[in-house]
Tab-separated table of C-alpha atoms in Angstrom:
chain	number	residue	atom	x	y	z
A	115	MET	CA	38.405	-5.327	-0.342
A	116	THR	CA	38.563	-6.408	3.278
A	117	GLU	CA	39.354	-2.823	4.255
A	118	ILE	CA	36.256	-1.638	2.436
A	119	ILE	CA	34.227	-4.303	4.194
A	120	PHE	CA	35.712	-3.066	7.480
A	121	SER	CA	34.540	0.458	6.694
A	122	LEU	CA	30.969	-0.855	6.711
A	123	LYS	CA	31.155	-1.773	10.372
A	124	GLU	CA	30.198	1.647	11.711
A	125	SER	CA	26.629	2.137	12.723
A	126	GLY	CA	24.647	5.314	13.121
A	127	GLY	CA	23.631	8.155	10.849
A	128	GLY	CA	25.271	11.242	9.394
A	129	TYR	CA	28.805	10.853	8.135
A	130	ASP	CA	28.890	7.123	8.932
A	131	THR	CA	25.900	6.460	6.736
A	132	THR	CA	27.374	8.458	3.859
A	133	ALA	CA	30.664	6.575	4.180
A	134	LYS	CA	28.796	3.273	4.222
A	135	ILE	CA	26.838	4.147	1.103
A	136	GLN	CA	30.024	5.193	-0.706
A	137	ALA	CA	31.763	1.986	0.361
A	138	CYS	CA	28.841	-0.030	-1.025
A	139	TYR	CA	28.992	1.925	-4.297
A	140	LEU	CA	32.710	1.266	-4.529
A	141	LEU	CA	32.261	-2.476	-4.054
A	142	ARG	CA	29.520	-2.501	-6.650
A	143	GLU	CA	31.691	-0.587	-9.106
A	144	LEU	CA	34.552	-3.037	-8.491
A	145	CYS	CA	32.261	-5.963	-9.193
A	146	GLU	CA	30.887	-4.338	-12.335
A	147	ASN	CA	34.204	-3.317	-13.841
A	148	ILE	CA	36.866	-5.783	-12.745
A	149	ASP	CA	36.843	-9.349	-13.952
A	150	GLY	CA	36.795	-11.773	-11.054
A	151	ALA	CA	35.956	-9.149	-8.428
A	152	SER	CA	32.440	-10.511	-7.815
A	153	THR	CA	33.725	-14.061	-7.441
A	154	SER	CA	36.534	-13.005	-5.169
A	155	LEU	CA	34.266	-10.856	-3.009
A	156	VAL	CA	31.576	-13.521	-2.660
A	157	LEU	CA	34.171	-16.126	-1.687
A	158	ILE	CA	35.715	-13.805	0.905
A	159	ILE	CA	32.296	-12.907	2.294
A	160	GLY	CA	31.277	-16.581	2.425
A	161	SER	CA	34.423	-17.414	4.376
A	162	LEU	CA	34.037	-14.384	6.636
A	163	ILE	CA	30.484	-15.432	7.504
A	164	GLU	CA	31.582	-18.997	8.306
A	165	TYR	CA	34.565	-17.748	10.279
A	166	SER	CA	32.410	-15.331	12.286
A	167	LEU	CA	29.743	-17.907	13.070
A	168	ILE	CA	31.900	-20.953	13.776
A	169	SER	CA	35.375	-20.023	14.835
A	170	ASN	CA	36.388	-16.395	15.215
A	171	LYS	CA	39.929	-17.576	16.122
A	172	VAL	CA	42.724	-16.153	13.986
A	173	GLU	CA	44.915	-19.229	14.539
A	174	GLU	CA	42.337	-21.439	12.775
A	175	ILE	CA	42.295	-19.349	9.622
A	176	ASP	CA	45.159	-21.093	7.812
A	177	GLU	CA	43.681	-24.524	8.366
A	178	HIS	CA	39.936	-23.940	7.954
A	179	TYR	CA	39.507	-20.652	6.076
A	180	PRO	CA	42.236	-20.507	3.416
A	181	LYS	CA	40.406	-17.708	1.528
A	182	LEU	CA	41.066	-15.430	4.503
A	183	ALA	CA	44.725	-16.365	4.908
A	184	ASP	CA	45.945	-13.251	3.066
A	185	HIS	CA	43.775	-11.003	5.238
A	186	LYS	CA	44.714	-12.375	8.656
A	187	GLU	CA	46.149	-9.076	9.784
A	188	SER	CA	43.401	-6.930	8.361
A	189	ALA	CA	41.075	-4.914	10.561
A	190	VAL	CA	38.044	-6.864	9.435
A	191	ILE	CA	39.526	-9.990	11.038
A	192	ARG	CA	41.204	-8.557	14.089
A	193	GLY	CA	39.558	-5.295	14.977
A	194	ILE	CA	35.865	-6.047	14.862
A	195	ASP	CA	33.184	-7.837	16.846
A	196	PRO	CA	31.971	-10.992	15.012
A	197	LEU	CA	28.350	-9.887	15.058
A	198	ILE	CA	29.214	-6.513	13.531
A	199	ARG	CA	31.407	-8.296	10.980
A	200	LEU	CA	28.488	-10.498	10.105
A	201	GLU	CA	26.271	-7.456	9.610
A	202	ALA	CA	28.868	-5.852	7.373
A	203	CYS	CA	29.051	-9.060	5.291
A	204	LEU	CA	25.277	-9.107	4.843
A	205	LEU	CA	25.354	-5.472	3.848
A	206	VAL	CA	27.993	-6.185	1.194
A	207	LEU	CA	25.978	-9.096	-0.193
A	208	GLY	CA	22.921	-6.852	-0.342
A	209	ALA	CA	24.877	-4.096	-2.070
A	210	ILE	CA	26.168	-6.379	-4.811
A	211	SER	CA	22.987	-8.433	-5.080
A	212	VAL	CA	22.103	-7.091	-8.532
A	213	GLU	CA	25.433	-8.125	-10.028
A	214	VAL	CA	25.598	-11.427	-8.165
A	215	SER	CA	22.022	-12.433	-8.990
A	216	GLN	CA	23.049	-12.740	-12.654
A	217	ARG	CA	25.625	-15.375	-11.745
A	218	LYS	CA	24.237	-18.810	-10.963
A	219	ASP	CA	27.583	-20.084	-9.689
A	220	LEU	CA	27.844	-17.277	-7.146
A	221	MET	CA	24.212	-17.599	-6.078
A	222	GLN	CA	24.905	-21.275	-5.379
A	223	ILE	CA	27.714	-20.276	-3.023
A	224	ILE	CA	25.455	-17.797	-1.238
A	225	ASP	CA	22.573	-20.275	-1.080
A	226	LYS	CA	24.942	-22.832	0.428
A	227	VAL	CA	26.054	-20.473	3.192
A	228	PHE	CA	22.497	-19.424	4.018
A	229	SER	CA	21.174	-22.972	4.035
A	230	LYS	CA	24.076	-24.364	6.081
A	231	TYR	CA	23.816	-21.701	8.775
A	232	TYR	CA	20.164	-20.735	8.627
A	233	GLU	CA	19.661	-21.482	12.289
A	234	TYR	CA	22.311	-18.953	13.235
A	235	PHE	CA	20.672	-16.330	11.079
A	236	LEU	CA	17.080	-16.929	11.953
A	237	VAL	CA	16.802	-18.211	15.495
A	238	THR	CA	17.484	-15.539	18.054
A	239	GLU	CA	15.950	-14.795	21.417
A	240	THR	CA	13.839	-12.045	19.882
A	241	ASN	CA	12.214	-14.017	17.103
A	242	ARG	CA	12.078	-17.470	18.674
A	243	LYS	CA	8.545	-16.928	19.915
A	244	TYR	CA	7.213	-15.705	16.564
A	245	ILE	CA	8.802	-17.841	13.952
A	246	TYR	CA	7.241	-20.637	11.842
A	247	PHE	CA	3.830	-19.404	10.766
A	248	PHE	CA	3.895	-21.457	7.580
B	160	MET	CA	19.559	-9.575	7.947
B	161	CYS	CA	16.258	-7.975	6.931
B	162	LEU	CA	18.049	-5.493	4.687
B	163	PHE	CA	20.007	-8.273	3.018
B	164	LEU	CA	16.875	-10.354	2.482
B	165	GLY	CA	15.028	-7.377	1.036
B	166	LEU	CA	17.777	-6.866	-1.515
B	167	SER	CA	18.532	-10.501	-2.302
B	168	ALA	CA	15.437	-12.608	-1.619
B	169	LYS	CA	14.380	-12.616	-5.264
B	170	SER	CA	17.557	-14.473	-6.215
B	171	LEU	CA	17.946	-16.682	-3.122
B	172	PHE	CA	17.022	-20.387	-3.108
B	173	LYS	CA	15.686	-20.398	-6.627
B	174	SER	CA	16.245	-24.119	-7.010
B	175	GLN	CA	12.944	-25.989	-7.270
B	176	ASN	CA	13.835	-28.730	-4.803
B	177	GLU	CA	11.898	-29.059	-1.559
B	178	GLU	CA	14.809	-28.188	0.682
B	179	SER	CA	15.360	-24.869	-1.091
B	180	GLN	CA	11.681	-24.002	-0.956
B	181	ALA	CA	11.511	-24.847	2.738
B	182	LEU	CA	14.517	-22.616	3.427
B	183	PHE	CA	13.012	-19.795	1.416
B	184	ALA	CA	9.848	-20.113	3.515
B	185	GLN	CA	11.934	-20.003	6.703
B	186	TYR	CA	13.617	-16.767	5.658
B	187	LEU	CA	10.250	-15.291	4.684
B	188	ASN	CA	8.960	-16.314	8.103
B	189	PHE	CA	11.828	-14.457	9.675
B	190	ILE	CA	11.044	-11.174	7.939
B	191	VAL	CA	7.330	-11.494	8.650
B	192	ALA	CA	8.164	-12.107	12.315
B	193	CYS	CA	10.387	-9.029	12.438
B	194	ALA	CA	7.743	-6.928	10.661
B	195	GLY	CA	5.392	-7.377	13.609
B	196	ASN	CA	7.883	-6.509	16.295
B	197	THR	CA	6.431	-3.832	18.570
B	198	ASP	CA	9.392	-3.398	20.966
B	199	ASN	CA	10.056	0.298	21.112
B	200	ASP	CA	13.827	-0.102	21.058
B	201	GLN	CA	13.660	-2.301	17.936
B	202	GLN	CA	11.554	-0.056	15.724
B	203	ALA	CA	14.430	0.285	13.247
B	204	VAL	CA	14.373	-3.499	12.742
B	205	THR	CA	10.587	-3.466	12.319
B	206	GLU	CA	10.785	-0.645	9.789
B	207	GLN	CA	13.550	-2.412	7.848
B	208	ALA	CA	11.638	-5.701	7.887
B	209	ASN	CA	8.579	-3.954	6.463
B	210	GLU	CA	10.657	-2.168	3.827
B	211	SER	CA	12.167	-5.521	2.845
B	212	LEU	CA	8.780	-7.214	2.714
B	213	LEU	CA	7.528	-4.409	0.509
B	214	GLU	CA	10.488	-4.930	-1.808
B	215	ILE	CA	10.118	-8.718	-1.914
B	216	LEU	CA	6.357	-8.745	-2.374
B	217	SER	CA	6.299	-6.041	-5.040
B	218	ALA	CA	9.238	-7.243	-7.142
B	219	LYS	CA	7.777	-8.650	-10.342
B	220	PRO	CA	10.015	-11.735	-10.603
B	221	SER	CA	9.024	-12.774	-7.065
B	222	VAL	CA	5.246	-12.576	-7.458
B	223	TYR	CA	4.793	-16.086	-8.817
B	224	ARG	CA	7.170	-17.506	-6.239
B	225	ILE	CA	5.699	-15.726	-3.235
B	226	ALA	CA	2.028	-16.284	-4.118
B	227	PRO	CA	1.673	-19.684	-2.355
B	228	TYR	CA	2.823	-18.146	0.925
B	229	VAL	CA	0.660	-15.041	0.683
B	230	PRO	CA	-2.445	-16.290	2.546
B	231	ASP	CA	-0.309	-17.311	5.547
B	232	ILE	CA	1.718	-14.112	5.413
B	233	LEU	CA	-1.495	-12.091	5.286
B	234	ARG	CA	-3.043	-13.973	8.207
B	235	GLN	CA	0.059	-13.356	10.271
B	236	MET	CA	0.284	-9.707	9.242
B	237	THR	CA	-3.379	-9.260	10.200
B	238	THR	CA	-2.501	-10.083	13.804
B	239	TYR	CA	-0.114	-7.101	13.821
B	240	ILE	CA	-2.725	-4.556	12.667
B	241	PRO	CA	-4.003	-3.557	16.132
B	242	THR	CA	-0.560	-2.858	17.579
B	243	THR	CA	1.945	-2.007	14.853
B	244	LEU	CA	3.615	1.384	14.956
B	245	SER	CA	5.105	1.105	11.481
B	246	VAL	CA	3.656	3.193	8.676
B	247	THR	CA	5.438	1.020	6.101
B	248	PHE	CA	3.531	-1.970	7.477
B	249	PHE	CA	0.338	-0.535	5.985
B	250	GLU	CA	2.090	-0.025	2.651
B	251	VAL	CA	2.963	-3.733	2.745
B	252	MET	CA	-0.685	-4.596	3.411
B	253	HIS	CA	-1.697	-2.303	0.561
B	254	SER	CA	0.715	-4.032	-1.831
B	255	ILE	CA	-0.267	-7.559	-0.803
B	256	LEU	CA	-3.969	-6.828	-1.244
B	257	LYS	CA	-3.381	-5.173	-4.593
B	258	ILE	CA	-0.847	-7.510	-6.197
B	259	TYR	CA	-2.055	-10.845	-4.859
B	260	SER	CA	-5.824	-10.378	-5.150
B	261	PRO	CA	-6.251	-13.483	-7.377
B	262	THR	CA	-4.530	-15.606	-4.713
B	263	ILE	CA	-6.292	-14.008	-1.757
B	264	ILE	CA	-9.758	-14.386	-3.243
B	265	LYS	CA	-9.261	-18.147	-3.475
B	266	ASN	CA	-9.171	-18.243	0.335
B	267	GLU	CA	-12.761	-17.799	1.335
B	268	GLY	CA	-13.423	-14.865	3.613
B	269	LEU	CA	-9.737	-13.963	4.022
B	270	ILE	CA	-10.290	-10.434	2.773
B	271	LEU	CA	-12.964	-9.897	5.436
B	272	GLU	CA	-10.619	-11.250	8.119
B	273	VAL	CA	-8.145	-8.533	7.101
B	274	LEU	CA	-10.674	-5.751	6.729
B	275	GLU	CA	-12.211	-5.977	10.177
B	276	PRO	CA	-9.024	-5.232	12.168
B	277	LEU	CA	-8.192	-2.499	9.649
B	278	VAL	CA	-11.512	-0.790	10.338
B	279	ASN	CA	-11.045	-1.159	14.093
B	280	ARG	CA	-7.540	0.305	13.874
B	281	ALA	CA	-8.816	3.216	11.761
B	282	LYS	CA	-11.463	3.931	14.389
B	283	ALA	CA	-8.921	3.738	17.196
B	284	GLU	CA	-6.485	5.997	15.314
B	285	PHE	CA	-9.219	8.531	14.633
B	286	GLU	CA	-10.286	8.584	18.280
B	287	ASN	CA	-6.632	9.180	19.234
B	288	VAL	CA	-6.293	12.019	16.737
B	289	LYS	CA	-9.537	13.532	17.997
B	290	ARG	CA	-8.381	13.300	21.623
B	291	GLU	CA	-4.917	14.709	21.035
B	292	LYS	CA	-4.984	17.382	18.369
B	293	GLY	CA	-1.801	17.528	16.314
B	294	LEU	CA	-1.123	13.766	16.305
B	295	PRO	CA	0.017	12.605	12.850
B	296	LYS	CA	-2.704	11.064	10.687
B	297	LEU	CA	-0.310	9.071	8.529
B	298	ILE	CA	-1.470	5.633	9.675
B	299	LEU	CA	-5.094	6.671	9.160
B	300	THR	CA	-4.299	7.776	5.608
B	301	LYS	CA	-2.466	4.517	4.875
B	302	ILE	CA	-5.369	2.449	6.209
B	303	TRP	CA	-7.770	4.325	3.934
B	304	ASN	CA	-5.438	3.749	0.985
B	305	THR	CA	-5.625	0.039	1.775
B	306	ILE	CA	-9.423	0.111	2.026
B	307	GLN	CA	-9.517	2.062	-1.228
B	308	THR	CA	-7.404	-0.655	-2.855
B	309	ILE	CA	-9.868	-3.293	-1.698
B	310	GLY	CA	-12.652	-1.214	-3.262
B	311	GLU	CA	-10.759	-1.013	-6.547
B	312	GLN	CA	-10.066	-4.736	-6.949
B	313	GLU	CA	-12.651	-6.460	-9.069
B	314	GLU	CA	-12.072	-9.817	-7.391
B	315	TYR	CA	-12.980	-8.613	-3.890
B	316	ILE	CA	-15.818	-6.316	-4.805
B	317	LEU	CA	-17.642	-8.601	-7.213
B	318	GLN	CA	-17.609	-11.429	-4.698
B	319	TYR	CA	-17.869	-9.699	-1.326
B	320	GLN	CA	-19.244	-6.198	-1.865
B	321	ASP	CA	-22.111	-6.438	0.595
B	322	GLN	CA	-20.025	-8.091	3.329
B	323	ILE	CA	-17.184	-5.597	2.810
B	324	GLU	CA	-19.546	-2.657	3.087
B	325	ARG	CA	-21.151	-4.071	6.207
B	326	VAL	CA	-17.696	-4.213	7.817
B	327	LEU	CA	-17.056	-0.629	6.687
B	328	ILE	CA	-20.287	0.740	8.208
B	329	PRO	CA	-18.548	2.000	11.400
B	330	LEU	CA	-16.320	4.194	9.210
B	331	PHE	CA	-19.178	5.243	6.931
B	332	GLN	CA	-21.058	6.448	10.016
B	333	TYR	CA	-18.512	9.210	10.509
B	334	VAL	CA	-19.941	11.066	7.494
B	335	GLU	CA	-23.085	11.822	9.472
B	336	ASP	CA	-21.063	13.473	12.201
B	337	ASP	CA	-20.698	17.147	11.333
B	338	THR	CA	-18.788	17.871	14.529
B	339	ASP	CA	-15.774	15.956	13.213
B	340	ASP	CA	-15.573	17.861	9.937
B	341	GLY	CA	-16.338	14.653	8.093
B	342	PRO	CA	-12.919	13.043	8.621
B	343	PHE	CA	-13.315	10.433	5.877
B	344	ASP	CA	-15.530	12.328	3.412
B	345	GLN	CA	-13.175	12.214	0.463
B	346	ASP	CA	-12.068	8.634	1.189
B	347	ILE	CA	-15.659	7.444	1.297
B	348	LEU	CA	-16.515	9.292	-1.920
B	349	ASN	CA	-13.531	7.696	-3.653
B	350	TYR	CA	-14.598	4.288	-2.394
B	351	VAL	CA	-18.168	4.798	-3.624
B	352	ALA	CA	-16.962	6.032	-7.030
B	353	ALA	CA	-14.698	2.990	-7.459
B	354	THR	CA	-17.158	0.314	-6.324
B	355	VAL	CA	-20.167	1.635	-8.274
B	356	LYS	CA	-18.066	1.741	-11.436
B	357	LEU	CA	-16.731	-1.781	-10.873
B	358	THR	CA	-20.019	-3.456	-10.011
B	359	LYS	CA	-22.177	-1.320	-12.315
B	360	ARG	CA	-24.768	-1.204	-9.556
B	361	VAL	CA	-25.526	0.926	-6.526
B	362	SER	CA	-25.549	-1.220	-3.409
B	363	PRO	CA	-28.114	-0.680	-0.615
B	364	ILE	CA	-25.403	0.708	1.678
B	365	THR	CA	-24.316	3.141	-1.061
B	366	TRP	CA	-27.922	4.361	-1.277
B	367	ASP	CA	-27.834	4.945	2.482
B	368	LEU	CA	-24.632	6.922	1.996
B	369	PHE	CA	-26.229	8.847	-0.852
B	370	LYS	CA	-28.742	10.227	1.646
B	371	VAL	CA	-25.950	12.044	3.483
B	372	PHE	CA	-24.314	13.402	0.316
B	373	PRO	CA	-26.042	16.791	0.815
B	374	GLN	CA	-24.342	17.019	4.230
B	375	ILE	CA	-20.951	16.210	2.695
B	376	PHE	CA	-21.673	18.702	-0.067
B	377	ASP	CA	-22.397	21.404	2.507
B	378	ARG	CA	-19.101	20.621	4.240
B	379	PHE	CA	-17.357	21.272	0.905
B	380	GLN	CA	-19.157	24.648	0.880
B	381	GLY	CA	-21.173	23.822	-2.207
B	382	LEU	CA	-18.244	22.641	-4.298
B	383	ILE	CA	-19.365	19.687	-6.394
B	384	THR	CA	-15.946	18.679	-7.752
B	385	PRO	CA	-15.095	16.229	-4.897
B	386	LEU	CA	-18.476	14.503	-5.294
B	387	PHE	CA	-18.591	14.592	-9.063
B	388	THR	CA	-17.202	11.126	-9.920
B	389	ALA	CA	-19.193	9.359	-7.209
B	390	LEU	CA	-22.396	11.188	-8.178
B	391	SER	CA	-21.894	10.610	-11.907
B	392	ASN	CA	-21.369	6.877	-11.361
B	393	ILE	CA	-24.460	6.708	-9.165
B	394	ILE	CA	-26.490	8.527	-11.836
B	395	VAL	CA	-25.217	6.291	-14.638
B	396	PHE	CA	-25.572	2.951	-12.877
B	397	GLY	CA	-28.441	3.731	-10.510
B	398	ARG	CA	-30.687	5.722	-12.836
B	399	GLN	CA	-33.554	3.253	-12.482
B	400	ASP	CA	-33.608	3.691	-8.711
B	401	ILE	CA	-33.302	7.450	-9.091
B	402	GLU	CA	-36.270	7.625	-11.425
B	403	ASN	CA	-38.323	5.347	-9.176
B	404	ASN	CA	-37.681	7.606	-6.231
B	405	PRO	CA	-38.465	11.280	-7.019
B	406	GLU	CA	-36.808	12.375	-3.764
B	407	ASN	CA	-33.448	11.388	-5.251
B	408	ILE	CA	-34.083	13.576	-8.312
B	409	VAL	CA	-34.944	16.506	-6.064
B	410	THR	CA	-31.750	15.942	-4.045
B	411	LEU	CA	-29.608	15.824	-7.189
B	412	VAL	CA	-31.155	18.909	-8.796
B	413	GLN	CA	-30.860	20.872	-5.564
B	414	LEU	CA	-27.196	19.854	-5.268
B	415	GLY	CA	-26.571	21.014	-8.825
B	416	ILE	CA	-28.288	24.382	-8.335
B	417	LYS	CA	-26.360	25.018	-5.108
B	418	ALA	CA	-23.142	24.001	-6.859
B	419	LEU	CA	-23.757	26.537	-9.635
B	420	ASN	CA	-23.671	29.210	-6.975
B	421	THR	CA	-20.926	27.760	-4.764
B	422	VAL	CA	-19.344	29.986	-2.125
B	423	HIS	CA	-16.203	27.855	-1.769
B	424	PRO	CA	-13.176	30.187	-1.782
B	425	ASP	CA	-11.160	27.905	-4.112
B	426	ALA	CA	-14.022	27.271	-6.507
B	427	ALA	CA	-13.173	30.070	-8.983
B	428	LYS	CA	-15.016	29.278	-12.188
B	429	ALA	CA	-14.332	25.548	-12.180
B	430	GLY	CA	-16.923	24.836	-9.466
B	431	PRO	CA	-19.932	26.219	-11.393
B	432	ALA	CA	-18.581	24.696	-14.612
B	433	MET	CA	-18.509	21.247	-12.956
B	434	ALA	CA	-22.050	21.865	-11.768
B	435	ALA	CA	-23.162	22.531	-15.356
B	436	LEU	CA	-21.385	19.352	-16.429
B	437	PHE	CA	-23.153	17.520	-13.618
B	438	PHE	CA	-26.500	18.737	-14.968
B	439	GLN	CA	-25.562	17.427	-18.386
B	440	VAL	CA	-24.872	13.953	-16.949
B	441	LEU	CA	-28.143	14.111	-15.041
B	442	ILE	CA	-30.128	15.124	-18.125
B	443	GLN	CA	-28.552	12.430	-20.265
B	444	TYR	CA	-29.354	9.563	-17.934
B	445	VAL	CA	-32.375	10.501	-15.825
B	446	GLY	CA	-35.906	11.556	-16.754
B	447	ILE	CA	-36.523	14.774	-14.824
B	448	PRO	CA	-40.014	16.047	-13.918
B	449	ASP	CA	-40.930	19.376	-15.562
B	450	GLU	CA	-41.063	21.483	-12.421
B	451	TRP	CA	-37.418	20.569	-11.634
B	452	TRP	CA	-36.427	21.140	-15.244
B	453	GLU	CA	-37.613	24.651	-14.907
B	454	LYS	CA	-35.593	25.276	-11.772
B	455	MET	CA	-32.454	23.866	-13.412
B	456	LEU	CA	-32.865	25.984	-16.518
B	457	VAL	CA	-33.568	29.146	-14.591
B	458	ALA	CA	-30.399	28.572	-12.549
B	459	CYS	CA	-28.350	27.933	-15.698
B	460	LEU	CA	-29.773	30.924	-17.539
B	461	ALA	CA	-29.039	33.153	-14.555
B	462	LYS	CA	-25.399	32.039	-14.653
B	463	PHE	CA	-25.388	32.410	-18.451
B	464	VAL	CA	-26.274	36.059	-18.047
B	465	ASP	CA	-23.888	36.669	-15.106
B	466	ASP	CA	-20.770	34.982	-16.437
B	467	ASN	CA	-18.694	36.520	-19.157
B	468	LYS	CA	-16.225	33.631	-19.576
B	469	GLY	CA	-16.790	31.992	-22.967
B	470	PHE	CA	-16.325	28.365	-21.952
B	471	LEU	CA	-18.648	28.720	-18.994
B	472	ARG	CA	-21.365	30.253	-21.125
B	473	VAL	CA	-20.973	27.310	-23.496
B	474	ARG	CA	-21.395	24.854	-20.612
B	475	TYR	CA	-24.561	26.558	-19.377
B	476	PHE	CA	-25.867	26.761	-22.891
B	477	GLN	CA	-25.180	23.052	-23.432
B	478	THR	CA	-27.442	22.252	-20.493
B	479	TYR	CA	-30.172	24.396	-22.004
B	480	TYR	CA	-29.626	22.901	-25.453
B	481	LEU	CA	-29.738	19.348	-24.099
B	482	ARG	CA	-33.128	20.146	-22.594
B	483	LYS	CA	-34.335	21.286	-25.985
B	484	LEU	CA	-33.113	18.063	-27.577
B	485	THR	CA	-34.676	15.945	-24.851
B	486	SER	CA	-38.043	17.626	-25.295
B	487	ILE	CA	-37.871	17.215	-29.092
B	488	PHE	CA	-37.058	13.496	-28.967
């Protein structure tokens, strides 16, 4: 799964976009047809988001991000910029949103991540001047 | 982030506690902020934010949840109208105004606050298109779709018709300008048809517009089809005013006679057939002075003799027959 997530890192159009769409379809199919795939994927994504925002140090994985321990050597951990990794994670969550939205337990995990780190997601130099209308 | 929110917002922070609701509002704020971004190098983000907003606002399960935030979202979105480059932005406006009309109408005057910048942007876009031929008119079309939506919503029109039409006057004035090929002719006719039907009355500004209908009709080369719905609604719901003002009857009969003999290249037989139908509506609802009756009948009989298509002959005959019935009863 982490390799599929890695394949979502590329940006741009043409072939990259097609590959991205196929990768998203594959993840969705996995979630639909394999028991436990949704749970596993959401947990990995949750950990990847935390890891990307807080640490981004491989040596801290065993201690703080046990869900990623098996994927320490994977490209999604080692060969990718944290911001791009974060984007790929959001893309995966979007792609499987239909399946995940049926599962309260998984939505709680996602809610927790997005409430704990909302400042990282929402406050950037670009939007700082606009935000908080209501 | 905007893409993710567009796909997932309907299931995020569904818990009813205050913290969850506050977070949901923060994320909504974020997308609304991105939707107004006018930086040229971030247009992809702006487009995505607008796509996501469209998805969130239109998704049925979200409507109830989003409604409390809609007035603030709309106020903020209104500030983007003069500068936005996104076509999707206007689709978002269209959806908000259509789906959330019961919420918006509770905020006094909000619809007028939105309409004014829309009209100004439409004017500015039209001036740009006029200056530089070949510029895309997509934004202009989207703005008119939004105005049309306002005209079709009972809530807005029943409460604010006169104020709305006063704001729209600068756009209505374009119909008098023949040099611009009547840029908004069809849009204005659609608006008139919708509002007259909704309110079951013809507003003073619609009567002013009615005076330039012959000009619009000439621009359509005597084809009555584009004007038919608007004219029929005016006849049905404004018949008292028509009868009280003989000039209006003359205008309508003259339009009908010209339409029977349209020169529009696409008219085929449908144009004259619509004209005969138009006469039938006119006869049914309005008392017509004898001298104009005669002119109508002569025109219909002339077509009756000329045309060999069965259905057309029936239409012309119906007009004649209706006259007979009217004179009997």
